[in-house]
Each structure stands twice: as C-alpha cells, then as structure tokens.
Short mmCIF file of C-alpha atoms in Angstrom, two decimals:
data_model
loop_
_atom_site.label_atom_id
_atom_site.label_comp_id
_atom_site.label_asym_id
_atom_site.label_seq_id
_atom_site.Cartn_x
_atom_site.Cartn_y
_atom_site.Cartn_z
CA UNK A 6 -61.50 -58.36 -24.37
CA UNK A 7 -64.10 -59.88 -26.57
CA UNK A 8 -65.65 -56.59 -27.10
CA UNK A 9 -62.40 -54.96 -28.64
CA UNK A 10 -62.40 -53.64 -31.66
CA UNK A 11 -59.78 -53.90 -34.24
CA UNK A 12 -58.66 -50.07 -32.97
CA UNK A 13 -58.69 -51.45 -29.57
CA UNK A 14 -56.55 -54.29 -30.10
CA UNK A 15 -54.12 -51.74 -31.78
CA UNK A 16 -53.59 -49.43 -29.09
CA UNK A 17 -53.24 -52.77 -26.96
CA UNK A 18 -50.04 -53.90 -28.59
CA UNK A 19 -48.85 -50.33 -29.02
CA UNK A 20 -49.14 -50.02 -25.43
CA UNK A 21 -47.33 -53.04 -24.48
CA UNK A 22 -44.66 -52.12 -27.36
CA UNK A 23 -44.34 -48.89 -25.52
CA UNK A 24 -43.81 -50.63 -22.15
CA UNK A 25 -41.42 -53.45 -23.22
CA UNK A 26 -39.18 -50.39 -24.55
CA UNK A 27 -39.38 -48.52 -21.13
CA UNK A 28 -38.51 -51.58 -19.50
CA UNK A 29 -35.60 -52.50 -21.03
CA UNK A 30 -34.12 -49.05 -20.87
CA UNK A 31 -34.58 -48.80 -17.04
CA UNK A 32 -32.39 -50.50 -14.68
CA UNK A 33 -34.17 -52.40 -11.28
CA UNK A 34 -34.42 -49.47 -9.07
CA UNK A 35 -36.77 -47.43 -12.06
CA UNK A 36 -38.16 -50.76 -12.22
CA UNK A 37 -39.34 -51.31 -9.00
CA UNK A 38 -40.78 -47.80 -9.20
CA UNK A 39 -42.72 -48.15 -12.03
CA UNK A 40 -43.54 -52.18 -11.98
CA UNK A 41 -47.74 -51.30 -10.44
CA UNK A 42 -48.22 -49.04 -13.57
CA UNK A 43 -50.82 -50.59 -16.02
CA UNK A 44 -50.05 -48.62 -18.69
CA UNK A 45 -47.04 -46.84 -20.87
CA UNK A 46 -48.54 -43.27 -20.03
CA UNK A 47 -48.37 -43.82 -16.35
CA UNK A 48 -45.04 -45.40 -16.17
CA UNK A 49 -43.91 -41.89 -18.22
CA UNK A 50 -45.41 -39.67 -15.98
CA UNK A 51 -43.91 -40.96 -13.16
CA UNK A 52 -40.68 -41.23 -14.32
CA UNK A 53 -41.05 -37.65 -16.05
CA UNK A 54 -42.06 -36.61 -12.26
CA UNK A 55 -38.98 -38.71 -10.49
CA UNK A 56 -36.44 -36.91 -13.40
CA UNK A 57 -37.45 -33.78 -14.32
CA UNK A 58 -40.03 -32.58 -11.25
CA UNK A 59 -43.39 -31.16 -11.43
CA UNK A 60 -44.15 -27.80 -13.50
CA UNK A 61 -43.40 -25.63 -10.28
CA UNK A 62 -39.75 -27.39 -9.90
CA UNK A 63 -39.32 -26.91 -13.42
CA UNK A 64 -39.62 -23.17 -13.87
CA UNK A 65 -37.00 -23.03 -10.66
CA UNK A 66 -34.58 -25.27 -12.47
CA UNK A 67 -34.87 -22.83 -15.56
CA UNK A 68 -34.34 -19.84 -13.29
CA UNK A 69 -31.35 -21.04 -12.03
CA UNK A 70 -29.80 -22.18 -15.12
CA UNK A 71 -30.96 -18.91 -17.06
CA UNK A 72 -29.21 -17.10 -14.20
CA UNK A 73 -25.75 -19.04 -14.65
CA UNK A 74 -26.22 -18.90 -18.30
CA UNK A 75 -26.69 -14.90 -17.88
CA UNK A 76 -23.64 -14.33 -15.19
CA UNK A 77 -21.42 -16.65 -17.06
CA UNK A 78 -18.34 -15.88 -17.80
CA UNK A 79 -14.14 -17.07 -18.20
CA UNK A 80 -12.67 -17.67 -14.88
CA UNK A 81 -8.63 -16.65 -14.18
CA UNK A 82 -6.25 -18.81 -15.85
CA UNK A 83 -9.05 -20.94 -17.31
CA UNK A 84 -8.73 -22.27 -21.16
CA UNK A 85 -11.07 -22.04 -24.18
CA UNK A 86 -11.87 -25.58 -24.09
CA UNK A 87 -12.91 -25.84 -20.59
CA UNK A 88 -15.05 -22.64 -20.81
CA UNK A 89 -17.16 -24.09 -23.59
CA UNK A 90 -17.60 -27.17 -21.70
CA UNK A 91 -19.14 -25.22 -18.83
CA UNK A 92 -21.34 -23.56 -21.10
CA UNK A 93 -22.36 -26.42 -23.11
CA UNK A 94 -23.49 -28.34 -19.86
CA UNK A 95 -25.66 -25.12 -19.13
CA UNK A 96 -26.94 -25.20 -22.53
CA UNK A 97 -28.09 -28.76 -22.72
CA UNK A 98 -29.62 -28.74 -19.12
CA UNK A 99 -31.77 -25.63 -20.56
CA UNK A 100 -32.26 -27.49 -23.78
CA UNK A 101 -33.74 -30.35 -21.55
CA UNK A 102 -36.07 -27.88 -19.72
CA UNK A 103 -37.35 -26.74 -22.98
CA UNK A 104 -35.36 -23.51 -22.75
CA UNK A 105 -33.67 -23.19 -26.25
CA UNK A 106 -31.83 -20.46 -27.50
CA UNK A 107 -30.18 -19.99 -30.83
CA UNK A 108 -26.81 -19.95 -32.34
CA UNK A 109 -26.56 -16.38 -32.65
CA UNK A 110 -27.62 -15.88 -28.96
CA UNK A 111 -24.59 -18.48 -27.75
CA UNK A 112 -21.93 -16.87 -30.46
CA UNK A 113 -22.40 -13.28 -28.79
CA UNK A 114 -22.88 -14.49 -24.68
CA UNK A 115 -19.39 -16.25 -25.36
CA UNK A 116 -17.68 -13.22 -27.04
CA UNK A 117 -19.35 -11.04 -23.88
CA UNK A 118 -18.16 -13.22 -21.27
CA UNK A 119 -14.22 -13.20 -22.26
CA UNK A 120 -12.08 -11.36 -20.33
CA UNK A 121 -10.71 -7.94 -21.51
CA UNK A 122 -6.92 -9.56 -22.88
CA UNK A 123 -9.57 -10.96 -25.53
CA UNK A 124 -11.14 -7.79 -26.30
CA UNK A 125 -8.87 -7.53 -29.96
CA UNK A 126 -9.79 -10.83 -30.80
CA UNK A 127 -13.82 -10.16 -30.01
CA UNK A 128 -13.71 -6.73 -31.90
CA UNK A 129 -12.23 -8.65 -34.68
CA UNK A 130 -14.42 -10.92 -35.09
CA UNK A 131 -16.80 -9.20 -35.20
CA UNK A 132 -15.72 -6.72 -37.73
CA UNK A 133 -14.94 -9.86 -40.29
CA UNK A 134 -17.75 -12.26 -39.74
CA UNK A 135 -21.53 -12.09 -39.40
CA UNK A 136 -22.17 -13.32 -36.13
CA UNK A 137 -25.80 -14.28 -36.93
CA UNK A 138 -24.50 -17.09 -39.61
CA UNK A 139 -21.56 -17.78 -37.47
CA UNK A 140 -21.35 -21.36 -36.48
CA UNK A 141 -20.51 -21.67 -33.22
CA UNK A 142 -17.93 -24.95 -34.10
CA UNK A 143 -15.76 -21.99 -35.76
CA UNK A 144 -16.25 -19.56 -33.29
CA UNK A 145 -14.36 -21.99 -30.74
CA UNK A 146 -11.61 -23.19 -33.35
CA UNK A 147 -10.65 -19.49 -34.39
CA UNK A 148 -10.59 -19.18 -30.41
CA UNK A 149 -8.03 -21.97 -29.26
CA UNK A 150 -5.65 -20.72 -32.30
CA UNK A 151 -5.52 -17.43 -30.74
CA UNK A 152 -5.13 -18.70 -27.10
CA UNK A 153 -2.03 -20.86 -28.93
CA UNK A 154 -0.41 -17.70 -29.61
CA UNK A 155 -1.09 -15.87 -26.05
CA UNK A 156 0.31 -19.09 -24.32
CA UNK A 157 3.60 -18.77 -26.50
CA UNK A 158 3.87 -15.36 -25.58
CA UNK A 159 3.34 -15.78 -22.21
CA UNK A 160 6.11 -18.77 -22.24
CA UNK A 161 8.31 -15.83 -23.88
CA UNK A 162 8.40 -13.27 -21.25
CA UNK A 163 8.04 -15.86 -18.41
CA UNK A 164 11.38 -17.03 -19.79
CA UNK A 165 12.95 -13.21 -20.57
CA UNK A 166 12.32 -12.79 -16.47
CA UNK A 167 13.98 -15.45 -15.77
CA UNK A 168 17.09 -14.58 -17.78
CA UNK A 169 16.88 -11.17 -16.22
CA UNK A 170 16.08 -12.70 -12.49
CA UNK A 171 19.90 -14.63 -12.90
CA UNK A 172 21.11 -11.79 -14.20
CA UNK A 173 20.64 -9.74 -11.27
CA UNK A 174 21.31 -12.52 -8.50
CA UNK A 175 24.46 -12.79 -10.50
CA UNK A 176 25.30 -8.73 -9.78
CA UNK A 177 24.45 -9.21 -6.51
CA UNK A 178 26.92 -11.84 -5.81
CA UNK A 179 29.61 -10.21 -7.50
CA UNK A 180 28.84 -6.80 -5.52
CA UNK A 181 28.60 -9.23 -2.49
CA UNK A 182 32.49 -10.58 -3.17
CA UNK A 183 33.70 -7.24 -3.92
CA UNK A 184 32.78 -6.12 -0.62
CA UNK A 185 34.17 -8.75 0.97
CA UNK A 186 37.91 -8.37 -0.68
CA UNK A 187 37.79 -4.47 0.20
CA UNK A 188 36.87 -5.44 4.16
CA UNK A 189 39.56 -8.64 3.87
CA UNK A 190 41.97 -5.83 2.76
CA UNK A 191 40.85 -2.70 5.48
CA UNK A 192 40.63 -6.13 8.22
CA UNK A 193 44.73 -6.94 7.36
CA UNK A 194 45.59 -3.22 7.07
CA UNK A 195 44.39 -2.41 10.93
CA UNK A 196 46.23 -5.35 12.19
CA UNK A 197 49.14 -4.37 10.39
CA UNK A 198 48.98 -1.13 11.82
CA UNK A 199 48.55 -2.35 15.26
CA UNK A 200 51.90 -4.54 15.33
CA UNK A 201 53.41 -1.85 14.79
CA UNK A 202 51.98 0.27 17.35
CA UNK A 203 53.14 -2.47 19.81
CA UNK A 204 56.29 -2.53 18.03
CA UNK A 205 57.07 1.01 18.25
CA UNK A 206 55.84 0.80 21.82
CA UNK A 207 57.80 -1.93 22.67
CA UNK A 208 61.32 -0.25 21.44
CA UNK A 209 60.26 3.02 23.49
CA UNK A 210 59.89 1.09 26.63
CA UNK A 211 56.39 1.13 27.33
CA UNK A 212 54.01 -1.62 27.73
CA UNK A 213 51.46 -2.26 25.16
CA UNK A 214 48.10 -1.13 25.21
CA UNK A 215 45.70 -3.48 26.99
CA UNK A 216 41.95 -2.75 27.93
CA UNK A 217 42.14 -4.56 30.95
CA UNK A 218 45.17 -3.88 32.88
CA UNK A 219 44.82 0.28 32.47
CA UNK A 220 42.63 2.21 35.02
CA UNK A 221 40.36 5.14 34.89
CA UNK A 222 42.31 7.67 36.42
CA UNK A 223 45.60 6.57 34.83
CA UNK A 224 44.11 6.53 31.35
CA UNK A 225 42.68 10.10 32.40
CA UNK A 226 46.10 11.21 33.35
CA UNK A 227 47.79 9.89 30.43
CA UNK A 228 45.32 11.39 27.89
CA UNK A 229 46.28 14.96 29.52
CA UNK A 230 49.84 14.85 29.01
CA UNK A 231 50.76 16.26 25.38
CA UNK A 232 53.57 16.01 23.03
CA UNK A 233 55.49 18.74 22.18
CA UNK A 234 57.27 17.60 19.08
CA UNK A 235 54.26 15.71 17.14
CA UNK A 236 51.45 17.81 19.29
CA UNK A 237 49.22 14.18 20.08
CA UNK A 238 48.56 13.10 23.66
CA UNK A 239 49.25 9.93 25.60
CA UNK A 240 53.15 10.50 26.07
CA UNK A 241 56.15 12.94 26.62
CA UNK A 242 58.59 14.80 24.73
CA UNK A 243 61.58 12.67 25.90
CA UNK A 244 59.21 9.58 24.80
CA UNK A 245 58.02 10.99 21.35
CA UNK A 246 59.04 7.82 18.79
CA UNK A 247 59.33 10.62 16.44
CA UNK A 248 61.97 12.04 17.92
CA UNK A 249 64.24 8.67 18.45
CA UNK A 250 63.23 8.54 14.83
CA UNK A 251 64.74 11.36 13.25
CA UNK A 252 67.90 10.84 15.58
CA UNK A 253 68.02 7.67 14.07
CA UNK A 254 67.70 8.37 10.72
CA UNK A 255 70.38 11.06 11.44
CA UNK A 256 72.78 8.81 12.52
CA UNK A 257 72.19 6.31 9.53
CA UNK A 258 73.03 9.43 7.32
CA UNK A 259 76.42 10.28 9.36
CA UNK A 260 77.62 6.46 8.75
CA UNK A 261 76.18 7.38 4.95
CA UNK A 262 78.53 10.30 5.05
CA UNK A 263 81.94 8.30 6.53
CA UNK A 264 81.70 5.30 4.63
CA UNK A 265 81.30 8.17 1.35
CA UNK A 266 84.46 9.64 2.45
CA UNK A 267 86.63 6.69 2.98
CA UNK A 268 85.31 5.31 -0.38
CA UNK A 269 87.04 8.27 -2.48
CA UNK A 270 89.18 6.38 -4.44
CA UNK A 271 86.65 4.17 -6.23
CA UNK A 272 85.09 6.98 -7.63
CA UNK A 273 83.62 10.67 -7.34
CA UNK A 274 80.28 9.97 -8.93
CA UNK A 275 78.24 7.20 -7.21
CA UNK A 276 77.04 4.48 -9.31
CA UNK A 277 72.75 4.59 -9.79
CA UNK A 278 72.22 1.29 -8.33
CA UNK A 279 73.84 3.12 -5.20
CA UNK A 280 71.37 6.07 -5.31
CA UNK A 281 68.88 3.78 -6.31
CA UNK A 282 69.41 1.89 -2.47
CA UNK A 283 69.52 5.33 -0.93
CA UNK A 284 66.35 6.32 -2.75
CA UNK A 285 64.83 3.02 -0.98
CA UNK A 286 66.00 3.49 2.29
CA UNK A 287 64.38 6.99 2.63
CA UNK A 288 60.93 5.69 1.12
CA UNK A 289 61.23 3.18 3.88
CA UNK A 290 61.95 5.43 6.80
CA UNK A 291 59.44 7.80 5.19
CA UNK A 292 57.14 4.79 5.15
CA UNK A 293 57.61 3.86 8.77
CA UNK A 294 56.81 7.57 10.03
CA UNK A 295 53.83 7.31 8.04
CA UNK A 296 52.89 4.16 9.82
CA UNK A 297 53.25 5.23 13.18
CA UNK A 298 49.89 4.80 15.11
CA UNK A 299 49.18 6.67 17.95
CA UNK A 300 46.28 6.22 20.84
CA UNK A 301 43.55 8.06 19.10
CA UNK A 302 44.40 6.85 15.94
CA UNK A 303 43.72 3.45 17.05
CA UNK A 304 40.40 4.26 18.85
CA UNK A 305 39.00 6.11 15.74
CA UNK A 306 40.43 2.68 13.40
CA UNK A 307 38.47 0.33 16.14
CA UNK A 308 35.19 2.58 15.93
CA UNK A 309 35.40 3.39 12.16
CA UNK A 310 35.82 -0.82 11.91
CA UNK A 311 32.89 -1.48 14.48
CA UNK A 312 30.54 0.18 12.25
CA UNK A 313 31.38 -1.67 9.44
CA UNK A 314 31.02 -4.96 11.42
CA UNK A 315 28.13 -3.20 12.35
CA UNK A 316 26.78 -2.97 8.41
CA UNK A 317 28.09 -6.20 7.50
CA UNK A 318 26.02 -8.05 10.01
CA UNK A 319 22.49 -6.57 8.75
CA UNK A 320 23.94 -7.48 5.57
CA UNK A 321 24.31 -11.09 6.32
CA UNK A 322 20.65 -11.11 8.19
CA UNK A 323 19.59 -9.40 4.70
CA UNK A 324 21.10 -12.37 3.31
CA UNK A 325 19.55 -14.80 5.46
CA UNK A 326 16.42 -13.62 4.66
CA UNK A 327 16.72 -13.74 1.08
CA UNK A 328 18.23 -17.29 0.84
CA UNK A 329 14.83 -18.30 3.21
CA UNK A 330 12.45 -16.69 0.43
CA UNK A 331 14.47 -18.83 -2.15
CA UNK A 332 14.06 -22.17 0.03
CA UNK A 333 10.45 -21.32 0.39
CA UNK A 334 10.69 -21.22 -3.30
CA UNK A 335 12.17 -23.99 -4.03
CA UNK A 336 9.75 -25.93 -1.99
CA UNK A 337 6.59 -24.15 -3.95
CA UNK A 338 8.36 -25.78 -7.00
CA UNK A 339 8.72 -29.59 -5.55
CA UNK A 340 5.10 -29.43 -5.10
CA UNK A 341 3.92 -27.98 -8.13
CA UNK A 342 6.19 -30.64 -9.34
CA UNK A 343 4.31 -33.22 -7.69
CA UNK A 344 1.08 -32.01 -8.53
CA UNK A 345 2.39 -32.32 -12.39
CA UNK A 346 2.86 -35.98 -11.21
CA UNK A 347 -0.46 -36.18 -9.91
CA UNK A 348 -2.14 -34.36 -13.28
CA UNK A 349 -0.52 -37.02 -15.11
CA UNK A 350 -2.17 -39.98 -13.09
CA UNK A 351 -5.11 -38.64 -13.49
CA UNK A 352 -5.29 -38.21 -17.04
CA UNK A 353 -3.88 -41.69 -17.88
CA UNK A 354 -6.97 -42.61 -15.40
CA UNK A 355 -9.39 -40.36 -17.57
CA UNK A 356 -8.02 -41.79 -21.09
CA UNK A 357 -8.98 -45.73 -19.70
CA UNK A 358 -12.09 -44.13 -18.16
CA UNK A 359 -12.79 -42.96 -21.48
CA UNK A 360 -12.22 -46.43 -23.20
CA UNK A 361 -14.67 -48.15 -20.41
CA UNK A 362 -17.48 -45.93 -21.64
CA UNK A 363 -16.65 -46.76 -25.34
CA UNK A 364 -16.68 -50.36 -24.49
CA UNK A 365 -19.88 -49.62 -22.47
CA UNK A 366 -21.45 -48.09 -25.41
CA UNK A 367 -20.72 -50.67 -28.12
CA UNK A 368 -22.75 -53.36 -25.76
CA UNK A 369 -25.83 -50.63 -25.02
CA UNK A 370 -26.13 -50.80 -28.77
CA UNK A 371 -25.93 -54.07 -29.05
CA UNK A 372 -28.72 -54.08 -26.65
CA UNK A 373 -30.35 -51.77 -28.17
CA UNK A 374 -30.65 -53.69 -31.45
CA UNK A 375 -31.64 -56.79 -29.66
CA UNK A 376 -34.47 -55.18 -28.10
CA UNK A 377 -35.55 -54.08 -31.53
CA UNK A 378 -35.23 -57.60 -33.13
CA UNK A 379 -37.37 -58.81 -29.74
CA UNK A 380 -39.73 -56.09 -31.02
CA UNK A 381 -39.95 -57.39 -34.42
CA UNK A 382 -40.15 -60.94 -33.30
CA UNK A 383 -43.12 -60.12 -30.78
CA UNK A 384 -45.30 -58.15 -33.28
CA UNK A 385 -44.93 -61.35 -35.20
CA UNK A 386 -45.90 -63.45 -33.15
CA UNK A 387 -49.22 -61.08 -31.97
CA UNK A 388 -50.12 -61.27 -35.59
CA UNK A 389 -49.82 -64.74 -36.00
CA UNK A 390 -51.99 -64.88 -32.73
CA UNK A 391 -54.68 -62.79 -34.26
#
C-alpha cells in the first residue's frame, strides 16, 4: 500500500464504491455467494454467471425466446391487453439477452399475429398510418377501442339468441298443450262411445264385452255370424239394435200421429216451437244411430288409440331428455357463476397485492437514497483520511 500511486488509490475506492453498491442491492443468499470475492469485477461475473448463464446458455435462451417471439400469436377468446402483456414479457427477456428489435419490427409481428376477425382493422391500419413511425402505445389504444365495439356486438347477438331461444321453447309448449286438449278430447270421445256400446248391449240382452270371460272358439263363432239388416258381424238379424231402433222410432211417430189427431180442435197448423221439438227429437234419434258402436268399430278405436299412446310416450321420453339437457344447463351456469365469484376474489387479492409492491417500492427508494448519502458520507471521510 505504500507503493500506490495516486491512480492506485483511485481505483481502490472506486472498487470498494463499486462493492458497497453490490452489497446493498443483494439480499443474504447473493451474499453468501459472493462474500470470498476480493474485488467488484469478480463479484459481477459471478453473479452475471448465477443470472444470466455462460455465453453457450445464452444463445439457447435467445433461441427459445426468438422462437416464441416468431410463433406468437392471439389465443381464442383472449383480449388485447393480455396479448401485449405476453409479448412484452418476450420482448424484455430478449431485450435482457441483448436481442433488440425495433418499433417497426413489434408494430407489424402484432398486426401478423391477430386472428382473421381482425383482418379489417389490420388492413386499415395500415392503409392510414405509416407503420414505420407508428408508436406502438397507439397501435394498442386504437386496438382495445375496436375490441370495445366487437364485445358490444357480440353482447348484441348473444342477447338476439336468447330472445329467439324463448321464443321457440315458448312454441313448443304451446304445440305441446294443443296436443294434449285434442287427445283429452279423442280420450272422452272413445269412452263415450263405449257406454254406449254397453248400453245398447245391455237393452238387447247381451252381456257386455269383456276380454277375459270370452273364449277362442266362441269369439271365432261369433265373428262368423253376419247381420242381415246393417251387414256387420258379431250378432243376428232378430238381435240387430238397428232394427229395435227403427221399430222404435216408428212407434214414437204413431203416438206423434194420435196425439195430432185428438188435438184438432186447437188448431190445424202446429205452432214452430212444436216443429221445432220434433226437429230435435229426430236429430237425437239420428244422433243415437250414428253413435252406435259395433265390435270392429271398437277394436279399430282401441288400436287407432294404442298408437297414439304409442307416440305420446316417445314424446314424453323426448321431453325427458330435453328438460335433462336444460338441468345440465343450468348447472354449467351455477358454476360459471361461481367461478365469477372466484374472479372477483382474486382480483380484490391482486388490487392489495398491487398496493404491497407500491408500499414495497417507496421503502427500496428510500433505501436506495440512503445508500447514496452512505456513499457521499464515505468518500468524505476517505478524503479526509488522505
């Protein structure tokens, strides 16, 4: 030490100025590493080594980040704002590495690597500005606007389906209840019809149909014997309720007849509320010939209803099936629901993440400038020393 020069004793205290600043940036770990180095330059290297690599471990770093930077491009459902952030974090580690590229490079690898529902926009652009002067600040603003105007679109016609979604369950269940009055009505109509079949076999004498009591050969032999009068099967001539019928309806007309005849001194013309009843009572024996159901009729009425108990099942498992999807549905939307819930935790975590760092900032400075005055204060003091 007694042979340094005035130059040596310089790059002395620059050196220990240089190592005093290392220090206090490093935390204890780095310190430990670096606490046998002598001087400034060899604490560097070997943090430069720990950090960064050696020269071989750089150039593979800067492959793989020029490769990411070259394939980059907008995911699916992925906004403006988080695309740049990707990109930035590939630019800076390359800026790091000593791989810089400029602004013009960045502007036109972000118009490449948007999707092709951006291809207006990017063909715009670059029609109207010069993308070599093109700051890339602007480039990203005059990108969010126009992704402000695709979301409210999309919000639009998300909402138009909707309408239209209702519109049709809405048809469906009307269609649905219409069907259901027409077989309520057809259902009451086939009973009605077969009362009356047991009626009308009931006043001829017979027994009433009944699945279980009839045998095979007896149903055979009934199913031969034909009708005469109405031409149908199942009974005889003597038996036909047409018949008994018409000799009914006869007779009601023969009392018609006396009680007109005994009635002549009222008056010659009858009244209309007396043609009127007559007109009724002949709609209603009209109506009950009409009525009459015979065997076969009732068969083909069971079968033709069969089927459509038949049709109305699938129709309910259709149904089933359906109100399953919209269950399944409705569960996809609880969870997206609680994912919201989730999104919003984790922001309000983010936002007082975001105020630790602030706070964590404001003390590194103040750090910072106390390490400076230390600096000041030493170089004083080495002055004053030589």
């Amino acid at each position: 030490r007694t042979r340094y020069n005035d130059e040596d004793r310089k790059k002395v205290q620059i050196n220990a100025k240089a190592i005093h600043i290392i220090i206090c940036a490093i935390n204890s770990n780095e310190f430990n590493r670096v606490s046998s180095c002598v001087s400034a330059k060899e604490m560097w290297d070997r943090l430069e080594v720990t950090y960064e690599g050696t020269n071989q471990v750089k150039d593979a770093k800067i492959n793989m980040l020029v490769h990411e930077y070259e394939m980059f491009t907008m995911h699916d459902n992925e906004d403006i704002k988080t695309m740049f952030t990707r990109f930035t974090n590939i630019t800076n580690a390359l800026q790091a590495l000593d791989k810089v590229y400029t602004n013009s490079e960045m502007v036109r690898k972000i118009l490449r690597c948007l999707p092709r529902i951006w291809m207006p926009k990017v063909t715009a652009i670059e029609e109207a500005k010069d993308l070599n002067t093109l700051p890339l600040e602007d480039l990203l603003g005059s990108l969010m606007t126009h992704e402000l105007s695709i979301l409210k679109t999309d919000d639009e016609e998300e909402t138009e389906r909707k309408k239209k979604k209702n519109k049709v369950i809405a048809l469906k269940s009307t269609t649905n209840e219409e069907t259901d009055n027409e077989s309520d009505q057809e259902l009451a109509l086939i009973t009605r019809k077969f009362r009356k079949f047991l009626e009308s076999k009931k006043k001829v004498g017979r027994k009433p149909f009944r699945k279980g009591n009839t045998q095979k050969g007896e149903s055979s032999k009934i199913e031969e014997i034909i009708c005469y009068e109405c031409n149908k099967p199942g009974h005889y001539n003597s038996d036909c309720p047409r018949l008994k019928k018409k000799e009914q309806f006869k007779k009601k007309k023969a009392m018609l007849a006396t009680w007109d005849d005994s009635d002549e001194s009222s008056s010659d013309e009858e009244s209309p509320e007396e043609v009127y009843q007559l007109a009724l009572m002949a709609i209603e024996e009209e109506e009950e010939e009409n009525d009459e159901v015979t065997y076969d009729e009732l068969i083909l009425i069971v079968e033709k209803y069969s089927c459509i108990i038949s049709d109305l099942k699938k129709k309910i498992k259709i149904l089933n099936v359906e109100n399953n999807d919209l269950k399944k549905a409705n569960n996809m939307c609880i969870l997206n629901n609680k994912d919201e819930k989730k999104i919003e935790i984790l922001e309000k975590e983010n936002e007082c993440l975001k105020i630790e760092v602030d706070a964590l900032k404001k003390t590194f400075s103040n750090f910072y400038n106390s390490s400076e005055k230390l600096e000041k204060l030493l170089g004083m003091q080495r002055c004053v020393f030589d």
